[in-house]
Tab-separated table of C-alpha atoms in Angstrom:
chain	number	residue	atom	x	y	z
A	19	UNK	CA	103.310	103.242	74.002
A	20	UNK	CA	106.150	102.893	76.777
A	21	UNK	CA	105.247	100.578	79.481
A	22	UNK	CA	105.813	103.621	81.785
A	23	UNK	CA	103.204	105.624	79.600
A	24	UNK	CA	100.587	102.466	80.605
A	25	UNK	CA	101.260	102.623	84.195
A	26	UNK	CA	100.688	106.533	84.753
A	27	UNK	CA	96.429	106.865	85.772
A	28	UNK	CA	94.877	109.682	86.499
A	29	UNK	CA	95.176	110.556	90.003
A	30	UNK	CA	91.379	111.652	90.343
A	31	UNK	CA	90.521	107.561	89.193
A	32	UNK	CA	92.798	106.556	92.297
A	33	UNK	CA	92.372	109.071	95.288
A	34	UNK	CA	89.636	108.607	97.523
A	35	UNK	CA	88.823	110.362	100.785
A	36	UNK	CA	89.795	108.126	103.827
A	37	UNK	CA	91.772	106.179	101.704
A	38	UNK	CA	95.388	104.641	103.571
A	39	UNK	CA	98.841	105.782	102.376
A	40	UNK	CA	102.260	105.552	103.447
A	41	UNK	CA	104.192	109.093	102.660
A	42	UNK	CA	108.315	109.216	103.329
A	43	UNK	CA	110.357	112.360	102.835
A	44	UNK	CA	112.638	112.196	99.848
A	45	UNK	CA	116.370	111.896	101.446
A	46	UNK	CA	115.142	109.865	104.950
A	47	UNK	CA	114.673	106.845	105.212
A	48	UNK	CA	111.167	106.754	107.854
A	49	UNK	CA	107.875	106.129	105.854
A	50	UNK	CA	104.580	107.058	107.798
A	51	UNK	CA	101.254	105.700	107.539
A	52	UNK	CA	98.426	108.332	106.947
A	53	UNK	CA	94.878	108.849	105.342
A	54	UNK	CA	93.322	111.056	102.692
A	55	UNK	CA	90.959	114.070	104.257
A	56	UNK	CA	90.369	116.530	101.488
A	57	UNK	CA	91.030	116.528	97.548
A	58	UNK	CA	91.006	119.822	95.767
A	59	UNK	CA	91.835	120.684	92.388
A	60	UNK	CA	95.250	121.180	93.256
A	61	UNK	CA	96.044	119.574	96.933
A	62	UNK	CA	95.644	116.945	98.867
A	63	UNK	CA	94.832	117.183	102.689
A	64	UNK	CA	96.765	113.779	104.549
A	65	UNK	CA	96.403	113.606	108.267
A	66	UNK	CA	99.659	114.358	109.758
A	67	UNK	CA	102.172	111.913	109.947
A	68	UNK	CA	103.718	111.019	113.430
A	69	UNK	CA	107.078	109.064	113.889
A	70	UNK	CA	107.323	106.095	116.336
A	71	UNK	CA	107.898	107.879	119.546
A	72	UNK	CA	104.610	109.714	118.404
A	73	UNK	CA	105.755	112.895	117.700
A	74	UNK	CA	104.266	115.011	114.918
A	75	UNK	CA	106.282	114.932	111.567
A	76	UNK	CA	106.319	118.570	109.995
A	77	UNK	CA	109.103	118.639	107.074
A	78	UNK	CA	110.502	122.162	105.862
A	79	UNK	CA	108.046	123.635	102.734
A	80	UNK	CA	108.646	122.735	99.443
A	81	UNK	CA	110.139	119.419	100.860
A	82	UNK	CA	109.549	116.712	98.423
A	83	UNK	CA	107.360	113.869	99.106
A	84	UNK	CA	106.893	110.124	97.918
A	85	UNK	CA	103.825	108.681	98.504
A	86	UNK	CA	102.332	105.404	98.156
A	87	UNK	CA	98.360	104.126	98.367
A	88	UNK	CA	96.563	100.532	97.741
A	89	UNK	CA	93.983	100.992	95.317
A	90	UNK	CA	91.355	98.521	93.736
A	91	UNK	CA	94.595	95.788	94.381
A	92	UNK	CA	97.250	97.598	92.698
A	93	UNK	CA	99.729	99.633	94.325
A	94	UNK	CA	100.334	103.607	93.031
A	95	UNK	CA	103.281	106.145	93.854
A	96	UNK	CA	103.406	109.646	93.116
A	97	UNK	CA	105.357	112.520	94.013
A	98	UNK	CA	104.346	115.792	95.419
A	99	UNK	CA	105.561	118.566	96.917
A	100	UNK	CA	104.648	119.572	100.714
A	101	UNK	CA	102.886	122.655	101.157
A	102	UNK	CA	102.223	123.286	104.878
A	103	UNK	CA	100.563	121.888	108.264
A	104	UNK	CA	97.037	122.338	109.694
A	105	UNK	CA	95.594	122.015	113.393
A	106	UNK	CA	92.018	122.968	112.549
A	107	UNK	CA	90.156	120.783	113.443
A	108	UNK	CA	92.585	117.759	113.103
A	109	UNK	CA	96.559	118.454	112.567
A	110	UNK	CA	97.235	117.729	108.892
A	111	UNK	CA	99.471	117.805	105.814
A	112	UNK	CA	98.540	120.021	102.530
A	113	UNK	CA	100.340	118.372	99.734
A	114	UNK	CA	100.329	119.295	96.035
A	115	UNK	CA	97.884	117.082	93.526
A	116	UNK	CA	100.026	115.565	90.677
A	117	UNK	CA	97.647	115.100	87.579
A	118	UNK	CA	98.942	111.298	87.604
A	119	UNK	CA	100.111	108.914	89.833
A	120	UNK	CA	101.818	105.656	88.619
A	121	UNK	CA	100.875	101.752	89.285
A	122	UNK	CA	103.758	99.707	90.392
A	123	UNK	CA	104.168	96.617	91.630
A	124	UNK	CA	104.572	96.258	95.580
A	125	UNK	CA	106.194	93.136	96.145
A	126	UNK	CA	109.354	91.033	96.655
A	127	UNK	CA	109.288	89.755	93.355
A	128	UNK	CA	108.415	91.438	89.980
A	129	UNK	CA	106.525	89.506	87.538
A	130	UNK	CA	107.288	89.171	84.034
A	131	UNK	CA	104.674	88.558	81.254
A	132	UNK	CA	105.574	85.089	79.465
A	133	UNK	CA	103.093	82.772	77.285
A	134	UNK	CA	104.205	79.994	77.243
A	135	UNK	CA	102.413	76.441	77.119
A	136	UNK	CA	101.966	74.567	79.837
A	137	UNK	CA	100.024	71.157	80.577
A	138	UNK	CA	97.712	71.329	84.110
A	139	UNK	CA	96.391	68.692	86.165
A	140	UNK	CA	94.117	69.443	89.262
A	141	UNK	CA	94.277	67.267	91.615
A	142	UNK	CA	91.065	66.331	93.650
A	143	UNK	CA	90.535	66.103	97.226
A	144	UNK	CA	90.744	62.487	97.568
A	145	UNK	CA	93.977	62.546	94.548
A	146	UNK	CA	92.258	61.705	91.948
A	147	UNK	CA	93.727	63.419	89.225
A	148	UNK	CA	91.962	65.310	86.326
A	149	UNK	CA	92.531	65.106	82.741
A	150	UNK	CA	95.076	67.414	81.046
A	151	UNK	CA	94.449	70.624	80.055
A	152	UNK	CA	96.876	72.272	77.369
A	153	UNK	CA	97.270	76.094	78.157
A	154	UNK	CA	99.231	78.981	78.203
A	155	UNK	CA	101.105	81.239	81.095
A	156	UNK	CA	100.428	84.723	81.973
A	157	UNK	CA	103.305	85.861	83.685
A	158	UNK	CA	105.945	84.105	86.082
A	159	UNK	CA	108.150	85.521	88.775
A	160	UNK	CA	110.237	84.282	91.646
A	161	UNK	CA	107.194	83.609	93.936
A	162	UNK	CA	105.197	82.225	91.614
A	163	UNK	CA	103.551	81.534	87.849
A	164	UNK	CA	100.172	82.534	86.121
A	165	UNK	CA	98.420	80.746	83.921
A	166	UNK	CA	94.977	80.481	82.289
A	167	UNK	CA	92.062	78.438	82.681
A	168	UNK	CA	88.673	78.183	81.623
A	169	UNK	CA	87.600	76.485	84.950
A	170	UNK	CA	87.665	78.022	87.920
A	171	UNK	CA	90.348	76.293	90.730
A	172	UNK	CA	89.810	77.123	94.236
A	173	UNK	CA	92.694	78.230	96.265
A	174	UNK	CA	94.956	75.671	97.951
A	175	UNK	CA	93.741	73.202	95.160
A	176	UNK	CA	96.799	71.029	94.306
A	177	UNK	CA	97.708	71.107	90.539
A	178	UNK	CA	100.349	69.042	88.563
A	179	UNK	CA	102.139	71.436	86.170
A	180	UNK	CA	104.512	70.859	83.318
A	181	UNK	CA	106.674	72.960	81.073
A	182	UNK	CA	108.376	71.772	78.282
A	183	UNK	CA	111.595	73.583	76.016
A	184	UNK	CA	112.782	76.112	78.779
A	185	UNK	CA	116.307	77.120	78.781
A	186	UNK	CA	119.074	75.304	80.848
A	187	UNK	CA	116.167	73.088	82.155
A	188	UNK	CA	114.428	71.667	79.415
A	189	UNK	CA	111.217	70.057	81.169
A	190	UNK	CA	109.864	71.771	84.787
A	191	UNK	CA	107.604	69.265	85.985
A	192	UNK	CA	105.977	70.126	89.360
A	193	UNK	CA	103.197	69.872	91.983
């Protein structure tokens, strides 16, 4: 299976009513923030977008539409085509329903799955340092590195970490 095949959900699994999104028109470069008011079988209902001097955004039909929504902590996209406007009872957007929108990730840097072994050390409150644990990573990326444990580690718990074998380095040892 293609990794794009495992990031395409179905969009009914994703899409909830009152649910945040950002929408941009394909070929500007403004995004808007907006919410989910209606799903039906084929459309979505979005409260009208307004630019920042507050003015109503109303793009020409058919104008294609990216869109993107938080959902249970991952981010999805999807593409759809605008349909028309609404002022009754609130002004909003009609948008077509793809059968799938697709989880990305939304952030400055992309992680990459690598298992690799690693030796941990948590580090106590007062320093006190823990005995090793031998384990593996999950993923790494420029912001950060994954790893597994058995024991849960609060956050902003200092650890000790080293890597051993890794190309044009050798050892990464770090705190």
């Amino acid at each position: 299976m293609s990794n794009m095949a495992k990031n395409l959900v179905k969009t009914s699994s994703v899409l909830k009513i009152g649910q945040l999104l950002e929408v941009g028109i394909f070929g500007e470069l403004e995004t808007y923030k907006s919410r989910v008011e209606d799903i039906n079988d084929d459309s979505i209902v979005i409260d009208m977008p307004f630019d920042s001097r507050r003015i109503p955004v109303i793009p020409m039909a058919g104008s294609r539409v990216q869109t993107k929504i938080i959902a249970d902590t991952c981010a999805f996209r999807f593409t759809s085509n605008y349909i028309s406007s609404g002022m009754n009872p609130i002004p909003v957007w009609t948008i077509s329903k793809p059968p799938v929108v697709e989880r990305f990730q939304n952030r400055e840097f992309v992680r990459v799955k690598v298992t690799r072994p690693i030796v941990v050390r948590v580090v106590d409150e007062d320093g006190t340092m823990q005995p090793m644990v031998t384990t593996n990573t999950v993923d790494i990326s420029g912001g950060g590195l994954c790893f597994v444990m058995f024991n849960v580690i609060k956050i902003g718990t200092k650890v000790t970490m080293k890597m051993d074998n890794l190309p044009h380095i050798e050892l990464l040892s770090l705190m």
